[in-house]
Amino acid sequence: MGEQVSSAAKKNAQKRPKGTKKASAPESRTALVRRARRINRELAEVYPYAHPELDFRNPFELLVATVLSAQTTDLRVNQTTPALFARYPTPEDLAAAVPEELEEVIRPTGFFRAKARSLIGLSTALRDDFGGEVPGRLADLVTLPGVGRKTANVVLGNAFGVPGVTVDTHFGRLVRRWKWTAEEDPEKVEAEVCALFPKSDWTMLSHRVIFHGRRICHARKPACGACPIAPLCPAYGEGETDPEKAKKLLKYEKGGYPGQRLAPPPDYPGRPAAPLATADPEGDPGAGAAGTTGA
């Protein structure tokens, strides 16, 4: 992985001398679609293992974990949910939870009182209105307390195989940097990006863009000099363009650190994260990133 990024960075440094940007010219709709789809293909090569970074074993666990991920990291959620699901494994169990006891279990994720209300509310709705099962339709999911369109798309795409674009903090930031859209409203961003790609690409596109945002194209200081899609990026130069300096900004497996999942997929190239009680002594430089998949 490191050699791949390094060689790409050197090539990109030659194409884009430090401190320079491509001249901005009007981009036709056809050119935009072609560039967007090429970026997606490039990201597919860089992140062939892209996946949802929340640990889950069934649709209910993914739904709960996604609600908990608002305003925190997926890592912190993954460190919290083992105890949560051991105590409340089903919607019926969570619907009957004592609020104060549930709050203590999920306290590490922040905003625990509001999240406890949402979890009890959505579990009650699942028990009473959906036979204890997570529904597989967007229209049904968004009726659940604490579940918005973003959370619904995460669940549909990753638990039911229904294509959807997840517009989280990272996704919105990157697609605006890439000039795929100028919109700020998540639903408008979703609509404009969906129009650029076939429906079959939507779910994996979301994973790849979010992976890239967490690992290379950071909010405060993008690692432009280590970015494999720099030649396609209108925002090249906003971050560090020197390849060696940019390499030091890489996070998670790209920087040699653990990922966010305690139980990642078998093909994940990095190290699993540590449980909450035994934090990794090396630390995780990406752990301070904003939560990305909450409602």
Tab-separated table of C-alpha atoms in Angstrom:
chain	number	residue	atom	x	y	z
A	1	MET	CA	0.000	0.000	0.000
A	2	GLY	CA	2.739	2.418	0.964
A	3	GLU	CA	4.635	1.903	-2.305
A	4	GLN	CA	1.462	2.439	-4.292
A	5	VAL	CA	0.749	5.778	-2.638
A	6	SER	CA	4.389	6.820	-2.853
A	7	SER	CA	4.705	6.158	-6.597
A	8	ALA	CA	1.395	7.862	-7.281
A	9	ALA	CA	2.501	10.819	-5.190
A	10	LYS	CA	5.736	11.209	-7.174
A	11	LYS	CA	3.839	11.059	-10.463
A	12	ASN	CA	1.313	13.576	-9.233
A	13	ALA	CA	4.060	15.894	-7.958
A	14	GLN	CA	5.529	15.935	-11.464
A	15	LYS	CA	2.147	16.668	-13.038
A	16	ARG	CA	1.296	19.391	-10.557
A	17	PRO	CA	4.364	21.456	-9.471
A	18	LYS	CA	4.112	22.742	-5.939
A	19	GLY	CA	2.014	25.859	-5.618
A	20	THR	CA	0.359	25.537	-9.008
A	21	LYS	CA	-3.151	24.600	-10.033
A	22	LYS	CA	-4.740	23.726	-13.306
A	23	ALA	CA	-6.346	26.657	-15.055
A	24	SER	CA	-10.033	26.662	-14.266
A	25	ALA	CA	-12.163	26.343	-17.393
A	26	PRO	CA	-15.890	25.697	-17.627
A	27	GLU	CA	-16.553	21.951	-17.396
A	28	SER	CA	-19.317	20.498	-19.499
A	29	ARG	CA	-21.812	18.086	-18.018
A	30	THR	CA	-20.327	15.265	-20.057
A	31	ALA	CA	-16.809	16.081	-18.840
A	32	LEU	CA	-18.012	16.229	-15.241
A	33	VAL	CA	-19.637	12.808	-15.474
A	34	ARG	CA	-16.510	11.321	-17.049
A	35	ARG	CA	-14.211	12.857	-14.418
A	36	ALA	CA	-16.465	11.772	-11.541
A	37	ARG	CA	-16.643	8.213	-12.797
A	38	ARG	CA	-12.893	8.107	-13.352
A	39	ILE	CA	-12.348	9.241	-9.759
A	40	ASN	CA	-14.616	6.425	-8.612
A	41	ARG	CA	-12.620	3.899	-10.672
A	42	GLU	CA	-9.341	5.203	-9.258
A	43	LEU	CA	-10.676	5.004	-5.699
A	44	ALA	CA	-11.829	1.433	-6.352
A	45	GLU	CA	-8.205	0.521	-7.097
A	46	VAL	CA	-6.882	2.332	-4.034
A	47	TYR	CA	-9.541	0.965	-1.658
A	48	PRO	CA	-10.630	-2.449	-3.002
A	49	TYR	CA	-11.426	-3.372	0.604
A	50	ALA	CA	-13.682	-0.342	1.312
A	51	HIS	CA	-16.490	-1.276	3.700
A	52	PRO	CA	-18.786	0.202	6.359
A	53	GLU	CA	-16.596	0.971	9.369
A	54	LEU	CA	-19.189	0.077	11.970
A	55	ASP	CA	-19.122	-3.411	13.484
A	56	PHE	CA	-22.451	-5.218	13.045
A	57	ARG	CA	-23.858	-8.714	12.607
A	58	ASN	CA	-27.418	-7.976	11.516
A	59	PRO	CA	-29.616	-5.050	10.355
A	60	PHE	CA	-30.680	-4.172	13.916
A	61	GLU	CA	-27.077	-3.835	15.111
A	62	LEU	CA	-26.179	-1.691	12.103
A	63	LEU	CA	-29.193	0.553	12.681
A	64	VAL	CA	-28.340	1.055	16.360
A	65	ALA	CA	-24.630	1.592	15.664
A	66	THR	CA	-25.401	4.142	12.959
A	67	VAL	CA	-27.657	6.143	15.276
A	68	LEU	CA	-24.926	6.078	17.931
A	69	SER	CA	-22.301	7.310	15.439
A	70	ALA	CA	-23.721	10.840	15.287
A	71	GLN	CA	-21.175	13.367	16.587
A	72	THR	CA	-18.569	10.743	17.446
A	73	THR	CA	-16.192	8.356	15.689
A	74	ASP	CA	-17.093	4.938	14.369
A	75	LEU	CA	-14.184	3.687	16.480
A	76	ARG	CA	-15.827	4.887	19.698
A	77	VAL	CA	-19.123	3.310	18.646
A	78	ASN	CA	-17.412	0.002	17.889
A	79	GLN	CA	-15.763	0.073	21.293
A	80	THR	CA	-19.158	0.646	22.946
A	81	THR	CA	-21.537	-1.679	21.104
A	82	PRO	CA	-20.181	-5.063	22.314
A	83	ALA	CA	-21.432	-4.332	25.843
A	84	LEU	CA	-24.609	-2.764	24.474
A	85	PHE	CA	-25.588	-5.742	22.328
A	86	ALA	CA	-24.611	-8.240	25.018
A	87	ARG	CA	-27.146	-6.568	27.307
A	88	TYR	CA	-29.812	-5.655	24.714
A	89	PRO	CA	-29.506	-8.085	21.775
A	90	THR	CA	-32.982	-7.531	20.262
A	91	PRO	CA	-35.402	-4.650	19.644
A	92	GLU	CA	-37.650	-6.087	22.344
A	93	ASP	CA	-34.801	-5.969	24.875
A	94	LEU	CA	-33.817	-2.426	23.966
A	95	ALA	CA	-37.425	-1.201	23.984
A	96	ALA	CA	-37.722	-2.405	27.595
A	97	ALA	CA	-34.440	-0.813	28.720
A	98	VAL	CA	-34.352	1.427	31.776
A	99	PRO	CA	-33.279	4.791	30.287
A	100	GLU	CA	-30.709	5.569	32.985
A	101	GLU	CA	-29.086	2.167	32.610
A	102	LEU	CA	-28.953	2.452	28.828
A	103	GLU	CA	-27.448	5.937	29.114
A	104	GLU	CA	-24.561	4.580	31.163
A	105	VAL	CA	-23.794	1.902	28.587
A	106	ILE	CA	-23.701	4.340	25.657
A	107	ARG	CA	-22.201	7.288	27.547
A	108	PRO	CA	-18.812	6.998	25.717
A	109	THR	CA	-20.489	7.945	22.419
A	110	GLY	CA	-21.625	11.352	23.694
A	111	PHE	CA	-25.100	12.928	23.629
A	112	PHE	CA	-26.117	9.759	25.456
A	113	ARG	CA	-29.462	10.985	26.789
A	114	ALA	CA	-30.798	11.948	23.367
A	115	LYS	CA	-29.365	8.785	21.827
A	116	ALA	CA	-30.936	6.631	24.541
A	117	ARG	CA	-34.331	8.179	23.785
A	118	SER	CA	-33.875	7.487	20.084
A	119	LEU	CA	-32.771	3.880	20.645
A	120	ILE	CA	-35.665	3.100	22.960
A	121	GLY	CA	-38.069	4.876	20.610
A	122	LEU	CA	-36.911	3.134	17.445
A	123	SER	CA	-36.817	-0.246	19.197
A	124	THR	CA	-40.352	0.272	20.463
A	125	ALA	CA	-41.471	1.118	16.925
A	126	LEU	CA	-39.718	-1.966	15.540
A	127	ARG	CA	-41.441	-4.118	18.167
A	128	ASP	CA	-44.887	-2.618	17.793
A	129	ASP	CA	-45.052	-1.691	14.106
A	130	PHE	CA	-42.650	-4.000	12.281
A	131	GLY	CA	-42.808	-7.300	14.154
A	132	GLY	CA	-39.403	-6.793	15.737
A	133	GLU	CA	-37.664	-6.633	12.354
A	134	VAL	CA	-35.806	-3.749	10.723
A	135	PRO	CA	-37.759	-2.758	7.599
A	136	GLY	CA	-36.002	-2.775	4.255
A	137	ARG	CA	-37.697	0.313	2.803
A	138	LEU	CA	-36.541	3.916	3.047
A	139	ALA	CA	-40.077	5.177	3.658
A	140	ASP	CA	-40.406	2.900	6.698
A	141	LEU	CA	-36.944	3.486	8.134
A	142	VAL	CA	-37.278	7.264	8.255
A	143	THR	CA	-40.389	6.936	10.422
A	144	LEU	CA	-38.255	5.521	13.245
A	145	PRO	CA	-37.141	7.939	16.001
A	146	GLY	CA	-33.596	9.208	15.420
A	147	VAL	CA	-33.413	7.806	11.884
A	148	GLY	CA	-32.918	10.230	9.007
A	149	ARG	CA	-32.279	9.641	5.343
A	150	LYS	CA	-28.526	9.264	5.848
A	151	THR	CA	-28.905	6.538	8.465
A	152	ALA	CA	-31.557	4.823	6.360
A	153	ASN	CA	-29.230	4.706	3.341
A	154	VAL	CA	-26.443	3.196	5.459
A	155	VAL	CA	-28.756	0.414	6.632
A	156	LEU	CA	-30.342	-0.192	3.241
A	157	GLY	CA	-27.050	-0.299	1.367
A	158	ASN	CA	-25.118	-2.461	3.801
A	159	ALA	CA	-27.742	-4.700	5.406
A	160	PHE	CA	-30.244	-5.098	2.547
A	161	GLY	CA	-28.236	-4.498	-0.626
A	162	VAL	CA	-30.429	-1.569	-1.663
A	163	PRO	CA	-28.223	1.045	-3.416
A	164	GLY	CA	-27.934	4.454	-1.790
A	165	VAL	CA	-25.534	7.365	-1.345
A	166	THR	CA	-24.566	8.218	2.226
A	167	VAL	CA	-23.853	11.940	2.548
A	168	ASP	CA	-21.825	12.232	5.736
A	169	THR	CA	-19.316	14.922	6.745
A	170	HIS	CA	-16.494	13.432	4.684
A	171	PHE	CA	-18.609	12.691	1.630
A	172	GLY	CA	-20.045	16.199	1.451
A	173	ARG	CA	-16.628	17.800	1.874
A	174	LEU	CA	-14.963	15.744	-0.852
A	175	VAL	CA	-17.676	15.984	-3.501
A	176	ARG	CA	-17.654	19.763	-3.102
A	177	ARG	CA	-13.857	19.817	-3.415
A	178	TRP	CA	-14.169	17.756	-6.568
A	179	LYS	CA	-16.840	20.138	-7.942
A	180	TRP	CA	-19.404	17.366	-8.287
A	181	THR	CA	-21.847	19.713	-6.560
A	182	ALA	CA	-21.912	23.102	-4.872
A	183	GLU	CA	-24.843	22.184	-2.648
A	184	GLU	CA	-24.607	22.107	1.153
A	185	ASP	CA	-27.938	20.466	1.958
A	186	PRO	CA	-27.338	16.680	2.273
A	187	GLU	CA	-30.447	15.693	0.319
A	188	LYS	CA	-29.533	17.999	-2.569
A	189	VAL	CA	-25.948	16.689	-2.499
A	190	GLU	CA	-27.305	13.134	-2.615
A	191	ALA	CA	-29.539	13.907	-5.580
A	192	GLU	CA	-26.800	15.625	-7.608
A	193	VAL	CA	-24.197	12.928	-6.954
A	194	CYS	CA	-26.645	10.105	-7.666
A	195	ALA	CA	-27.307	11.673	-11.053
A	196	LEU	CA	-23.618	11.283	-11.981
A	197	PHE	CA	-23.468	7.510	-11.456
A	198	PRO	CA	-25.460	4.379	-12.234
A	199	LYS	CA	-27.524	3.199	-9.276
A	200	SER	CA	-25.401	0.069	-8.907
A	201	ASP	CA	-22.386	2.237	-7.950
A	202	TRP	CA	-24.013	4.272	-5.183
A	203	THR	CA	-23.247	2.192	-2.075
A	204	MET	CA	-19.625	1.386	-2.883
A	205	LEU	CA	-19.022	4.936	-4.095
A	206	SER	CA	-20.065	6.126	-0.629
A	207	HIS	CA	-17.596	3.792	1.090
A	208	ARG	CA	-14.719	4.777	-1.192
A	209	VAL	CA	-15.272	8.507	-0.823
A	210	ILE	CA	-15.591	8.232	2.969
A	211	PHE	CA	-12.461	6.066	3.146
A	212	HIS	CA	-10.547	8.646	1.123
A	213	GLY	CA	-11.779	11.476	3.299
A	214	ARG	CA	-10.666	9.725	6.460
A	215	ARG	CA	-7.294	8.589	5.197
A	216	ILE	CA	-5.975	11.157	2.728
A	217	CYS	CA	-8.306	14.060	1.908
A	218	HIS	CA	-8.629	15.441	5.428
A	219	ALA	CA	-10.687	18.480	6.390
A	220	ARG	CA	-7.920	20.664	7.789
A	221	LYS	CA	-4.840	19.543	5.877
A	222	PRO	CA	-5.375	17.247	2.889
A	223	ALA	CA	-2.417	15.067	1.958
A	224	CYS	CA	-2.414	16.287	-1.661
A	225	GLY	CA	1.111	15.044	-2.342
A	226	ALA	CA	0.100	11.485	-1.435
A	227	CYS	CA	-3.229	11.537	-3.234
A	228	PRO	CA	-3.645	9.089	-6.134
A	229	ILE	CA	-6.412	11.188	-7.723
A	230	ALA	CA	-4.608	14.550	-7.517
A	231	PRO	CA	-4.554	15.007	-11.331
A	232	LEU	CA	-8.363	14.844	-11.306
A	233	CYS	CA	-8.893	17.161	-8.336
A	234	PRO	CA	-9.802	20.851	-8.831
A	235	ALA	CA	-8.809	21.507	-5.194
A	236	TYR	CA	-5.256	20.191	-5.515
A	237	GLY	CA	-2.904	22.426	-3.544
A	238	GLU	CA	-5.261	23.161	-0.647
A	239	GLY	CA	-3.166	20.763	1.409
A	240	GLU	CA	0.427	19.545	1.622
A	241	THR	CA	1.806	18.886	-1.865
A	242	ASP	CA	5.277	17.629	-0.939
A	243	PRO	CA	5.086	13.804	-1.222
A	244	GLU	CA	7.245	13.061	1.819
A	245	LYS	CA	5.480	15.569	4.058
A	246	ALA	CA	2.079	14.447	2.772
A	247	LYS	CA	2.911	10.821	3.536
A	248	LYS	CA	3.221	11.725	7.217
A	249	LEU	CA	-0.388	12.952	7.198
A	250	LEU	CA	-1.864	9.599	6.170
A	251	LYS	CA	-4.239	7.973	8.648
A	252	TYR	CA	-5.453	4.485	9.521
A	253	GLU	CA	-3.934	1.680	7.444
A	254	LYS	CA	-2.417	4.155	4.964
A	255	GLY	CA	-0.362	5.593	7.817
A	256	GLY	CA	0.318	2.245	9.458
A	257	TYR	CA	-2.255	2.664	12.224
A	258	PRO	CA	-5.262	0.556	13.288
A	259	GLY	CA	-8.586	1.047	11.577
A	260	GLN	CA	-11.873	1.850	13.244
A	261	ARG	CA	-13.353	-1.647	13.444
A	262	LEU	CA	-12.631	-4.140	16.182
A	263	ALA	CA	-13.736	-6.889	13.786
A	264	PRO	CA	-12.877	-5.731	10.235
A	265	PRO	CA	-13.524	-7.814	7.103
A	266	PRO	CA	-10.932	-10.506	6.292
A	267	ASP	CA	-9.496	-8.512	3.366
A	268	TYR	CA	-8.844	-5.359	5.406
A	269	PRO	CA	-5.078	-4.655	5.095
A	270	GLY	CA	-4.641	-2.798	8.395
A	271	ARG	CA	-4.766	-3.728	12.053
A	272	PRO	CA	-8.043	-3.970	13.979
A	273	ALA	CA	-8.806	-1.266	16.519
A	274	ALA	CA	-8.388	-1.994	20.206
A	275	PRO	CA	-11.321	-2.476	22.614
A	276	LEU	CA	-12.304	0.487	24.768
A	277	ALA	CA	-10.578	-0.833	27.896
A	278	THR	CA	-7.245	-1.466	26.135
A	279	ALA	CA	-6.586	1.509	23.868
A	280	ASP	CA	-3.786	1.118	21.347
A	281	PRO	CA	-0.608	2.573	22.881
A	282	GLU	CA	0.413	3.945	19.491
A	283	GLY	CA	-2.788	5.926	19.295
A	284	ASP	CA	-4.928	6.528	16.259
A	285	PRO	CA	-4.356	9.833	14.490
A	286	GLY	CA	-7.810	9.645	12.958
A	287	ALA	CA	-9.707	9.118	16.190
A	288	GLY	CA	-10.515	12.797	16.507
A	289	ALA	CA	-12.449	12.958	13.249
A	290	ALA	CA	-16.089	13.861	13.440
A	291	GLY	CA	-18.658	11.088	13.433
A	292	THR	CA	-19.822	10.321	9.959
A	293	THR	CA	-22.806	8.104	9.727
A	294	GLY	CA	-25.325	9.274	12.276
A	295	ALA	CA	-28.814	10.387	11.370
